[in-house]
């Protein structure tokens, strides 16, 4: 018995090697259609939707990196279906491989379908086990197909290019970066309105390129309006999502000069008074003096710093006011003021929740901005 | 030494009990749908409820330090009624084990391996469980320490890496649920996570002599409930802080929360580590129930050995787990609506009866 055991054990271990080495359903690289971007559009038939899957053409990637002359790196497959999932599976009619959506980075929503209401078409992406909610959601100004068709420089794969456009938004903070997770969270909240960046196709000398410009604002799941760059930054100041950006200040009788935002923090405190709801917004801003001016300010001097800080406060305040004005005119609570009131006044909130739409446009806002200039980079003063 | 006579120390039992609590983490979604962002309060409520349960168990284990639940039943209810109650308990343990096997199979089927047949998943796990049960209780409880450390490391790692994504204002306003919802969710946690401790009445007799001190059972119960509750609270805090109002609508909220952690595009997508942890914790849950079933049958039929029971019961367990529920929705419905009451019969009613009858017998004998 003692002598038999060892060989039996050994053979079991060896057999297990074969069984444990692979998964049940293996996905080989050459059997996959890796999708980098999904787009949703309205179809010609009113009760159908059109889905665009941007599939990486793996064969051409290696050649494209060597020379620009190679074939297309991505292939946009457009197909209609009664629902999104139906369309996704219909892809196999025209594409020989099943779409492998685990690594897509961006969801592009066509403007038309966004105006009709988009959550029914995006729900699948939240439900499917392979999809991640860290993908970016953007709204195309026009058809999603047009945006995804643009051939881009530096990064040949269009989907990745748009994702990177969204990622570098922090340089200006004049565009938002909304992940699908944020999008859903704002949608689920009963009063907060959700939003997403807008991607536009711009044509110059016959060459198409992409531009991230402005913010699409949704009421529930319907697109109702847009914020421009200035209003978008106002929105980002309120929701405390500013990473960096340039503030151009223009003191009276003097030229323009620029300050770079280094750090920003915002506190929003709701107050319920006799005259209704009031929001106190306090922004604390740390900036670097970046020059670019004809009237050289000497930021080593306190007076010059204070002058610049005063005007920077004004600029930020204007941006926030513009955002609030626009949001009020659209009656969309993009700032999450409703949730802020809910957090602070849970008891009073019960009466307010159902008629927040009539309360929101009459909210009073007091804005306090405090800017400090902390550095002047390499030089102190140009005489 | 015979497998059935293995002794364990108090520390090992405590570790196993903590793992046993964490095994229910996968069911956290059930109470989260009710309690929403106040889940941590509900867990506190559940801990308080389970401390009340623990008092009953502590008294029982103190009265009968060397007896398993089956033997206690015989002593208290008489040999016929006692056997009946014991049989009910064995069926309860068996069904719980099967239910947890189904729950973990559902999880793997829906989140990680959608095209693998459920039978294969259940079989793969149960073979390991059967091996562990065959090796004895000491092996299971020793193994628990390894995985407990692994779990704690993982939770700490998730907390550190996910900290920048956490929004603690998600918890406000505190106590935004109605009292009924609070009691309901606290009761779900009390009965599913902690109340299942009743199964350990089978194992307190296995404590070795050095651990059978005066108040060792009090210590074991209190420490394991409090530290298990602490782990649960940390996990629910991570979940709510990371995904906020999406947590109540997710099937596996903790798993979903970890999916969004992204440290500068370098550390991403480590939810699979979490899934291994979930699997390990449920493994202990199934093992404990499996062992309780097997040793219960051995005790009730007064068999000399139990290892030959492991395979047949394991096979029945797989099949039961696949037949018990038609779909995952029934599991959730069972956990929300049926178990909080059905479980109370075994977790509170019978133990209280045992205590009352013991005291009455004492009174009459003294007279």
XYZ file of C-alpha atoms in Angstrom:
750
model
C 0.000 0.000 0.000
C 2.766 2.366 1.016
C 4.529 1.935 -2.298
C 1.418 2.365 -4.419
C 0.295 5.627 -2.841
C 3.090 7.785 -4.134
C 2.636 7.022 -7.830
C -1.139 7.491 -7.495
C -0.718 10.871 -5.860
C 1.819 11.906 -8.437
C -0.370 10.906 -11.321
C -3.342 12.793 -9.856
C -1.220 15.923 -9.571
C 0.009 15.507 -13.135
C -3.531 15.020 -14.404
C -4.667 18.094 -12.497
C -2.089 20.099 -14.394
C -4.011 19.606 -17.604
C -7.358 20.422 -16.051
C -6.336 23.461 -14.057
C -4.223 25.121 -16.696
C -7.044 26.717 -18.647
C -10.386 28.308 -18.109
C -13.614 26.807 -19.288
C -14.070 29.135 -22.199
C -10.794 30.493 -23.340
C -10.651 33.735 -25.295
C -7.814 33.643 -27.738
C -6.461 36.911 -29.033
C -7.109 36.019 -32.651
C -10.741 35.108 -31.975
C -11.628 38.396 -30.368
C -13.062 41.582 -31.731
C -11.764 44.007 -29.123
C -14.034 47.000 -28.841
C -12.550 50.336 -27.786
C -15.661 52.464 -27.998
C -19.382 52.081 -28.176
C -21.686 54.615 -29.742
C -25.445 54.830 -29.492
C -27.545 56.598 -32.129
C -31.115 56.768 -33.288
C -31.884 54.473 -36.199
C -33.977 55.263 -39.239
C -36.880 53.245 -37.911
C -38.305 55.019 -34.875
C -38.514 51.974 -32.602
C -35.001 50.750 -33.270
C -31.665 51.930 -32.064
C -28.359 51.945 -33.784
C -25.180 50.776 -32.088
C -21.660 51.477 -33.240
C -18.881 49.249 -32.046
C -15.385 50.441 -32.718
C -13.291 47.352 -33.218
C -9.512 47.401 -33.190
C -8.014 45.977 -36.311
C -5.153 44.174 -34.666
C -3.540 43.208 -37.953
C -3.004 46.826 -38.913
C -1.822 48.138 -35.583
C 1.767 47.014 -35.979
C 2.078 48.498 -39.465
C 0.324 51.706 -38.494
C 2.867 52.372 -35.807
C 5.716 52.117 -38.262
C 4.242 54.223 -41.023
C 1.080 56.169 -41.558
C 0.474 54.315 -44.779
C -0.931 51.175 -43.154
C -4.591 50.226 -43.241
C -7.213 51.471 -40.846
C -6.440 50.709 -37.241
C -10.058 50.613 -36.211
C -13.233 49.549 -37.889
C -16.582 51.047 -36.981
C -19.393 48.553 -37.260
C -22.851 50.028 -37.188
C -25.880 47.849 -36.734
C -29.461 48.391 -35.689
C -31.516 46.384 -33.255
C -34.642 46.681 -31.195
C -32.623 47.100 -28.015
C -28.970 47.757 -27.308
C -28.209 44.173 -26.434
C -30.102 42.984 -29.488
C -27.990 45.262 -31.638
C -24.817 44.139 -29.868
C -25.517 40.530 -30.738
C -26.650 41.489 -34.238
C -23.073 42.673 -34.739
C -22.195 39.076 -35.470
C -24.150 39.305 -38.737
C -21.566 41.603 -40.221
C -18.574 40.967 -38.019
C -17.105 37.494 -37.886
C -16.178 37.662 -34.208
C -18.249 38.272 -31.127
C -17.679 41.754 -29.741
C -15.400 41.622 -26.708
C -16.406 44.659 -24.720
C -14.350 44.232 -21.557
C -11.858 46.912 -22.450
C -13.832 49.645 -24.087
C -13.009 53.072 -22.771
C -15.692 55.386 -23.968
C -19.427 55.525 -24.528
C -20.516 58.042 -27.134
C -24.154 59.060 -27.061
C -25.645 60.648 -30.153
C -27.331 63.994 -29.620
C -30.648 62.909 -31.056
C -31.002 59.868 -28.824
C -29.842 61.885 -25.818
C -32.696 64.307 -26.374
C -35.170 61.441 -26.440
C -33.948 59.899 -23.198
C -30.925 57.707 -22.957
C -31.029 55.601 -19.816
C -32.870 52.695 -21.411
C -30.077 52.403 -23.924
C -27.278 52.705 -21.404
C -28.740 50.349 -18.833
C -27.248 47.321 -20.540
C -23.754 48.687 -19.999
C -24.412 48.927 -16.281
C -25.845 45.442 -16.093
C -23.437 43.410 -18.144
C -20.895 41.650 -15.972
C -17.984 42.312 -18.293
C -18.437 46.038 -18.477
C -16.829 48.462 -16.130
C -18.370 51.655 -14.888
C -15.108 53.535 -15.129
C -15.615 54.254 -18.826
C -16.154 57.856 -19.873
C -19.524 59.000 -21.136
C -19.541 61.735 -23.775
C -22.289 63.224 -25.890
C -21.629 63.677 -29.588
C -22.684 66.961 -31.122
C -24.515 65.236 -33.950
C -24.289 61.540 -34.670
C -22.066 59.328 -32.568
C -20.986 57.637 -35.778
C -19.491 60.860 -37.120
C -17.422 61.342 -34.007
C -16.149 57.784 -34.025
C -15.271 57.932 -37.723
C -12.742 60.723 -37.370
C -9.157 59.686 -37.972
C -7.000 61.121 -35.233
C -3.369 62.073 -35.010
C -0.847 60.880 -32.424
C -3.198 58.176 -31.188
C -4.510 56.267 -34.183
C -7.314 54.527 -32.262
C -10.194 56.949 -32.173
C -11.830 55.605 -28.962
C -8.629 55.903 -26.998
C -8.091 59.359 -28.411
C -11.429 60.599 -27.101
C -10.772 58.967 -23.736
C -7.434 60.759 -23.556
C -9.079 64.032 -24.570
C -11.325 63.622 -21.560
C -8.410 62.687 -19.334
C -6.396 65.798 -20.170
C -9.380 68.077 -19.547
C -7.873 68.871 -16.149
C -5.385 71.186 -17.844
C -8.157 73.708 -18.434
C -11.000 72.429 -16.260
C -13.304 73.810 -18.907
C -14.725 70.397 -19.726
C -16.081 67.687 -17.465
C -14.974 64.103 -17.236
C -17.925 61.951 -16.321
C -17.523 58.242 -15.804
C -20.483 55.980 -16.313
C -20.505 55.479 -12.560
C -20.919 59.244 -11.913
C -23.518 59.422 -14.646
C -25.587 56.682 -13.024
C -25.161 58.051 -9.507
C -26.454 61.461 -10.565
C -29.273 59.822 -12.487
C -30.360 57.710 -9.515
C -30.397 60.687 -7.176
C -33.924 62.031 -7.355
C -33.105 65.713 -7.741
C -29.583 65.943 -9.129
C -29.231 66.311 -12.870
C -26.582 64.432 -14.710
C -24.214 65.789 -17.346
C -21.493 64.728 -19.755
C -18.870 66.284 -22.010
C -19.672 67.179 -25.580
C -17.416 66.041 -28.392
C -17.589 67.952 -31.651
C -16.220 67.223 -35.085
C -14.461 70.283 -36.462
C -13.414 70.676 -40.062
C -10.407 72.717 -41.050
C -9.081 72.748 -44.613
C -11.050 69.590 -45.283
C -9.365 67.688 -42.439
C -11.644 66.509 -39.686
C -10.577 66.505 -36.082
C -12.198 66.203 -32.688
C -12.791 68.813 -30.050
C -13.970 68.542 -26.476
C -16.154 71.538 -25.919
C -18.845 72.268 -23.407
C -21.084 70.164 -21.239
C -24.372 68.496 -22.065
C -26.923 68.800 -19.278
C -29.608 66.196 -18.750
C -32.926 66.480 -16.994
C -33.487 62.969 -15.681
C -32.205 61.158 -18.785
C -33.121 63.692 -21.451
C -30.636 66.165 -22.897
C -32.000 69.649 -22.299
C -29.159 72.073 -22.749
C -25.505 72.902 -22.870
C -23.026 74.741 -20.724
C -20.153 76.521 -22.419
C -16.567 76.368 -21.217
C -16.910 79.211 -18.731
C -20.115 77.827 -17.234
C -18.592 74.368 -17.091
C -15.741 75.623 -14.959
C -18.262 77.352 -12.734
C -20.011 74.011 -12.335
C -16.731 72.259 -11.553
C -15.905 74.904 -8.935
C -19.196 74.214 -7.186
C -18.892 70.423 -7.249
C -15.239 70.707 -6.209
C -13.724 68.875 -9.145
C -11.088 71.383 -10.236
C -7.617 69.988 -10.738
C -5.886 72.727 -12.682
C -6.616 75.466 -15.198
C -5.756 78.993 -16.150
C -7.600 82.016 -14.796
C -7.171 85.059 -16.980
C -7.561 88.233 -14.950
C -7.832 91.709 -16.382
C -7.405 94.464 -13.810
C -8.901 97.782 -14.887
C -6.715 99.913 -17.166
C -4.158 97.166 -17.266
C -3.461 94.273 -19.569
C -4.465 90.662 -19.175
C -2.448 88.330 -17.077
C -2.815 84.684 -16.167
C -2.864 82.684 -12.971
C -2.591 78.922 -12.882
C -4.814 77.043 -10.464
C -2.751 74.810 -8.252
C -5.356 73.640 -5.807
C -8.967 74.378 -5.211
C -11.406 73.415 -2.521
C -15.081 74.227 -2.267
C -17.507 74.005 0.588
C -21.212 74.132 -0.107
C -23.387 74.728 2.921
C -27.145 74.785 2.550
C -29.262 76.968 4.784
C -33.017 76.992 5.151
C -34.179 80.483 6.041
C -37.572 82.175 6.105
C -37.065 83.334 2.523
C -36.356 79.861 1.223
C -33.229 77.872 0.602
C -29.857 79.513 0.512
C -26.588 77.942 -0.549
C -23.316 79.298 0.776
C -20.502 78.485 -1.585
C -16.987 79.016 -0.312
C -14.122 78.547 -2.716
C -10.531 78.499 -1.566
C -8.125 78.804 -4.415
C -4.377 78.441 -4.561
C -2.766 79.781 -7.684
C 0.606 80.383 -9.261
C 1.312 83.676 -10.970
C 2.075 82.859 -14.599
C 2.706 86.291 -16.103
C 1.907 86.808 -19.784
C 1.390 90.508 -19.339
C 2.581 93.894 -20.535
C 1.957 95.658 -17.256
C 4.393 93.694 -15.227
C 3.059 92.891 -11.848
C 5.516 92.348 -9.115
C 3.904 89.571 -7.165
C 6.600 89.746 -4.571
C 4.857 92.908 -3.472
C 1.793 92.553 -1.338
C -0.220 95.259 -3.131
C 0.186 93.640 -6.533
C -0.709 90.253 -5.175
C -3.803 91.596 -3.505
C -4.904 93.372 -6.657
C -4.560 90.191 -8.682
C -6.285 88.120 -6.040
C -9.191 90.549 -5.989
C -9.700 90.231 -9.734
C -9.231 86.474 -9.683
C -11.979 86.260 -7.057
C -14.169 88.251 -9.391
C -13.508 85.980 -12.365
C -14.262 82.811 -10.403
C -17.371 84.370 -8.938
C -18.582 85.334 -12.388
C -18.001 81.815 -13.660
C -19.965 80.288 -10.805
C -22.760 82.803 -11.229
C -22.942 82.082 -14.938
C -23.192 78.350 -14.276
C -25.921 78.826 -11.692
C -27.837 81.174 -13.933
C -27.738 78.686 -16.789
C -28.689 75.761 -14.564
C -31.591 77.732 -13.145
C -32.838 78.655 -16.610
C -32.728 74.955 -17.592
C -34.110 74.012 -14.166
C -31.491 71.311 -13.748
C -29.815 70.839 -10.398
C -26.420 69.845 -11.771
C -24.674 70.947 -8.587
C -26.384 68.457 -6.319
C -27.861 71.244 -4.170
C -30.846 68.996 -3.484
C -28.609 66.266 -2.108
C -26.750 68.823 -0.013
C -30.019 69.980 1.541
C -31.028 66.361 2.024
C -27.804 65.683 3.908
C -28.136 68.662 6.204
C -31.893 68.891 6.678
C -33.266 65.355 6.336
C -36.520 66.253 8.082
C -37.401 69.330 6.044
C -36.260 67.543 2.912
C -39.232 65.203 2.908
C -41.561 68.077 2.089
C -39.190 69.594 -0.452
C -38.179 66.557 -2.458
C -41.294 66.303 -4.604
C -41.402 70.001 -5.532
C -37.664 70.603 -5.851
C -38.235 71.659 -9.452
C -40.129 74.710 -8.266
C -37.736 75.431 -5.400
C -34.489 75.185 -7.347
C -34.926 78.222 -9.643
C -35.541 80.439 -6.586
C -32.529 79.317 -4.585
C -30.397 82.134 -3.288
C -26.698 81.702 -3.613
C -23.952 83.537 -1.820
C -20.482 83.031 -3.211
C -17.262 83.700 -1.401
C -13.960 83.224 -3.158
C -10.569 83.426 -1.574
C -7.568 83.305 -3.854
C -3.962 83.178 -2.862
C -0.908 83.485 -5.047
C 1.734 81.123 -3.822
C 4.466 81.186 -6.385
C 5.778 83.122 -9.336
C 7.621 80.249 -10.987
C 11.168 80.958 -12.079
C 11.386 84.725 -12.049
C 10.364 87.349 -9.559
C 9.813 90.424 -11.708
C 10.542 91.611 -15.210
C 11.629 95.219 -14.978
C -5.496 9.911 16.806
C -8.932 9.477 15.366
C -10.216 12.356 13.262
C -13.422 12.616 15.211
C -11.597 13.196 18.472
C -9.508 16.103 17.265
C -9.349 18.932 19.748
C -9.045 22.580 18.919
C -7.957 25.579 20.946
C -10.121 28.554 21.791
C -8.113 30.832 19.524
C -8.676 28.548 16.569
C -12.391 28.400 17.234
C -12.546 32.188 17.449
C -10.786 32.549 14.111
C -13.130 30.079 12.518
C -16.146 31.910 13.902
C -14.914 35.228 12.495
C -14.454 33.582 9.113
C -17.921 32.137 9.497
C -19.388 35.636 9.950
C -17.457 36.971 6.979
C -18.810 34.150 4.869
C -22.135 35.938 4.817
C -20.579 39.103 3.375
C -21.770 38.049 -0.021
C -25.320 38.417 1.297
C -24.693 41.984 2.459
C -26.649 43.205 -0.530
C -29.839 41.805 0.960
C -29.796 44.134 3.926
C -28.236 46.923 1.892
C -31.308 47.115 -0.312
C -33.319 47.823 2.825
C -30.920 49.945 4.853
C -29.189 51.860 2.011
C -26.408 54.130 3.312
C -27.280 53.338 6.924
C -26.089 49.777 6.510
C -23.388 50.289 9.131
C -26.058 51.219 11.663
C -27.989 48.115 10.694
C -24.847 46.045 11.274
C -24.484 47.591 14.723
C -28.103 46.654 15.364
C -27.396 43.143 14.130
C -24.386 42.876 16.449
C -26.533 43.891 19.419
C -29.170 41.356 18.425
C -26.564 38.644 18.055
C -25.108 39.458 21.472
C -28.539 38.631 22.876
C -28.453 35.328 20.971
C -24.947 34.743 22.251
C -26.144 34.937 25.862
C -28.366 31.915 25.207
C -25.549 29.972 23.574
C -23.115 30.909 26.317
C -25.471 29.552 28.953
C -25.953 26.325 27.017
C -22.246 25.777 26.451
C -21.622 26.506 30.110
C -24.209 23.996 31.243
C -22.995 21.267 28.901
C -19.293 21.910 28.262
C -18.535 18.425 26.928
C -21.678 17.759 24.957
C -22.558 18.491 21.355
C -25.954 19.835 20.393
C -27.191 16.348 19.496
C -26.311 14.970 22.925
C -27.789 18.025 24.631
C -31.058 17.483 22.766
C -31.143 13.872 23.940
C -30.563 14.933 27.515
C -33.083 17.741 27.493
C -35.950 16.519 25.357
C -35.666 12.821 26.094
C -34.453 10.246 23.636
C -37.406 10.304 21.197
C -38.171 14.057 21.064
C -34.488 14.785 21.304
C -33.780 12.688 18.226
C -36.555 14.531 16.401
C -35.148 17.949 17.247
C -31.665 16.771 16.349
C -32.902 15.525 12.991
C -34.474 18.912 12.321
C -31.184 20.567 13.205
C -29.226 18.274 10.910
C -31.635 19.063 8.067
C -31.236 22.760 8.860
C -27.442 22.529 8.751
C -27.550 20.528 5.563
C -29.902 22.967 3.830
C -27.852 25.957 4.973
C -24.712 24.353 3.598
C -26.459 23.691 0.302
C -27.845 27.236 0.196
C -24.385 28.739 0.655
C -22.998 26.430 -1.999
C -25.689 27.746 -4.315
C -25.002 31.357 -3.366
C -21.294 31.136 -4.142
C -22.036 29.234 -7.343
C -24.435 31.967 -8.403
C -21.796 34.572 -7.698
C -19.149 32.868 -9.780
C -21.597 32.044 -12.522
C -22.898 35.587 -12.877
C -19.731 37.595 -12.269
C -16.671 35.610 -13.184
C -17.324 32.467 -15.219
C -20.657 32.957 -16.991
C -20.316 30.056 -19.363
C -19.126 27.408 -16.930
C -21.946 25.076 -15.882
C -23.083 25.565 -12.310
C -22.601 21.904 -11.594
C -18.905 22.127 -12.322
C -18.474 25.156 -10.090
C -20.364 23.494 -7.245
C -18.463 20.249 -7.697
C -15.076 21.947 -7.711
C -15.778 23.700 -4.431
C -17.423 20.728 -2.784
C -14.524 18.396 -3.541
C -12.276 20.730 -1.557
C -14.869 20.977 1.226
C -15.235 17.198 1.381
C -11.464 16.843 1.590
C -11.327 19.343 4.442
C -14.215 17.706 6.293
C -12.580 14.332 5.857
C -9.380 15.680 7.386
C -11.221 16.824 10.473
C -12.314 19.914 12.297
C -8.879 20.928 13.463
C -7.692 21.264 9.892
C -10.582 23.560 9.020
C -10.078 25.777 12.034
C -6.315 25.965 11.526
C -6.814 26.955 7.900
C -9.151 29.735 8.962
C -6.306 31.769 10.429
C -4.451 31.843 7.131
C -7.462 33.094 5.242
C -8.468 35.521 7.968
C -5.085 37.225 7.668
C -5.487 37.222 3.906
C -8.939 38.800 4.220
C -7.722 41.494 6.585
C -4.792 42.311 4.337
C -7.113 42.558 1.375
C -9.583 44.819 3.171
C -6.755 47.045 4.384
C -5.268 47.159 0.904
C -8.613 48.082 -0.632
C -9.133 50.766 1.982
C -5.755 52.345 1.309
C -5.873 52.176 -2.476
C -9.492 53.212 -2.704
C -9.214 56.022 -0.187
C -8.846 58.749 -2.799
C -12.061 57.639 -4.498
C -14.070 57.437 -1.287
C -16.697 60.042 -0.559
C -17.674 59.989 3.057
C -20.538 62.387 2.513
C -22.337 59.407 1.012
C -23.209 58.431 4.579
C -25.179 61.592 5.217
C -27.901 61.989 6.324
C -27.401 59.466 9.064
C -30.442 57.355 9.850
C -32.464 58.276 6.797
C -34.565 55.092 6.961
C -37.755 54.335 8.798
C -37.644 52.413 12.060
C -39.328 49.375 10.460
C -36.708 49.233 7.727
C -33.965 49.546 10.311
C -35.320 46.695 12.413
C -35.882 44.610 9.314
C -32.338 45.057 8.015
C -30.788 44.652 11.460
C -32.748 41.445 11.880
C -31.580 40.138 8.520
C -27.976 40.778 9.556
C -28.545 39.405 13.050
C -30.022 36.170 11.776
C -27.943 35.513 8.664
C -24.502 36.775 9.651
C -24.441 36.082 13.352
C -27.441 33.943 14.230
C -26.071 31.005 12.322
C -23.656 30.671 15.250
C -26.072 28.080 16.564
C -24.112 25.549 14.518
C -21.119 26.070 16.811
C -23.023 24.418 19.640
C -21.884 21.282 17.824
C -18.230 22.198 18.236
C -17.743 23.656 21.687
C -17.284 20.121 22.961
C -14.196 19.883 20.761
C -12.341 22.539 22.764
C -9.218 21.184 24.396
C -8.826 21.216 28.139
C -6.555 24.236 28.318
C -9.180 26.335 26.504
C -12.042 25.097 28.620
C -11.454 27.664 31.311
C -14.073 29.360 33.360
C -15.267 31.998 30.940
C -13.596 30.923 27.752
C -16.875 30.489 25.887
C -17.937 34.052 26.765
C -14.625 35.318 25.467
C -14.885 33.309 22.275
C -18.390 34.487 21.514
C -17.851 38.159 22.343
C -14.512 38.461 20.540
C -15.709 36.727 17.416
C -18.970 38.678 17.213
C -17.287 42.026 17.773
C -14.386 41.460 15.390
C -16.652 39.883 12.778
C -18.954 42.876 13.091
C -15.985 45.229 12.764
C -14.867 43.572 9.520
C -18.428 43.760 8.238
C -18.659 47.456 9.051
C -15.354 48.211 7.352
C -16.489 46.356 4.252
C -19.824 48.146 4.131
C -18.146 51.514 4.738
C -15.805 50.871 1.819
C -18.742 49.915 -0.365
C -20.943 52.883 0.462
C -18.060 55.354 0.345
C -17.015 54.120 -3.059
C -20.285 53.675 -4.906
C -22.847 55.496 -2.763
C -26.351 55.281 -4.060
C -25.472 52.544 -6.547
C -24.821 50.073 -3.722
C -28.468 49.226 -3.009
C -29.132 48.342 -6.637
C -26.093 46.155 -7.146
C -26.234 42.409 -6.795
C -22.716 42.250 -5.378
C -21.999 45.787 -4.135
C -18.620 45.164 -2.484
C -17.367 43.426 -5.592
C -18.640 46.266 -7.783
C -17.076 48.868 -5.524
C -13.657 47.283 -5.870
C -13.965 47.224 -9.639
C -13.776 51.011 -9.785
C -10.583 51.339 -7.756
C -7.883 52.686 -9.976
C -4.535 53.833 -8.690
C -2.994 55.896 -11.482
C -3.772 53.211 -14.087
C -1.178 50.952 -12.476
C -3.176 49.127 -9.842
C -6.515 48.313 -11.399
C -8.919 45.438 -11.731
C -7.969 43.514 -8.641
C -11.518 42.513 -7.864
C -10.546 38.934 -8.629
C -8.549 38.910 -5.378
C -11.746 39.877 -3.600
C -13.598 37.086 -5.305
C -11.009 34.615 -4.022
C -11.591 35.978 -0.529
C -15.346 35.693 -0.859
C -14.848 32.126 -2.038
C -12.553 31.312 0.877
C -14.961 32.707 3.456
C -17.936 30.852 2.000
C -15.729 27.765 1.902
C -15.532 27.897 5.704
C -19.255 28.392 5.945
C -19.946 25.328 3.810
C -17.267 23.306 5.628
C -18.716 24.080 9.037
C -22.233 23.163 7.959
C -20.962 20.094 6.123
C -19.015 18.929 9.140
C -21.963 19.611 11.427
C -24.223 17.521 9.204
C -21.785 14.639 8.993
C -20.891 14.551 12.657
C -24.539 15.078 13.587
C -25.550 12.013 11.628
C -22.735 10.075 13.213
C -23.803 11.125 16.712
C -27.491 10.483 16.140
C -26.920 7.013 14.687
C -24.073 6.345 17.131
C -21.680 5.353 14.350
C -18.061 4.668 15.125
C -16.664 6.561 12.146
C -17.843 9.373 9.937
C -15.480 9.498 6.996
C -17.593 7.172 4.881
C -20.510 9.636 5.220
C -18.618 12.520 3.657
C -18.858 11.538 0.010
C -22.544 10.550 -0.155
C -23.638 13.624 1.771
C -21.429 15.791 -0.412
C -23.041 14.408 -3.536
C -26.519 15.005 -2.143
C -25.425 18.499 -1.131
C -24.414 19.423 -4.674
C -27.700 18.223 -6.064
C -29.712 19.906 -3.325
C -27.888 23.155 -3.904
C -28.813 23.063 -7.564
C -32.430 22.143 -6.860
C -33.042 24.328 -3.822
C -33.645 27.537 -5.754
C -34.814 27.983 -9.292
C -32.871 31.208 -9.822
C -30.829 33.808 -7.940
C -33.914 35.938 -7.302
C -35.344 33.191 -5.150
C -32.152 33.181 -3.101
C -32.548 36.890 -2.417
C -36.219 36.480 -1.627
C -35.410 33.608 0.723
C -32.730 35.640 2.487
C -34.912 38.753 2.841
C -38.311 37.351 3.654
C -38.149 33.733 4.784
C -34.847 33.175 6.533
C -35.148 35.933 9.189
C -38.154 34.067 10.579
C -37.333 30.475 9.652
C -33.831 30.839 11.015
C -35.124 32.161 14.331
C -36.771 28.786 15.028
C -33.387 27.087 15.123
C -31.371 30.024 16.334
C -33.570 31.134 19.214
C -36.641 28.989 19.799
C -34.976 25.600 20.359
C -31.981 26.975 22.300
C -34.354 28.891 24.578
C -36.430 25.737 25.044
C -33.274 23.847 25.962
C -32.398 26.458 28.566
C -35.909 26.626 30.030
C -36.284 22.861 30.280
C -32.842 22.531 31.863
C -33.722 25.088 34.507
C -37.119 23.492 35.193
C -35.525 20.066 35.558
C -33.084 21.545 38.038
C -35.934 23.052 40.042
C -37.865 19.797 40.200
C -34.812 17.708 41.014
C -33.860 20.082 43.794
C -37.272 19.666 45.285
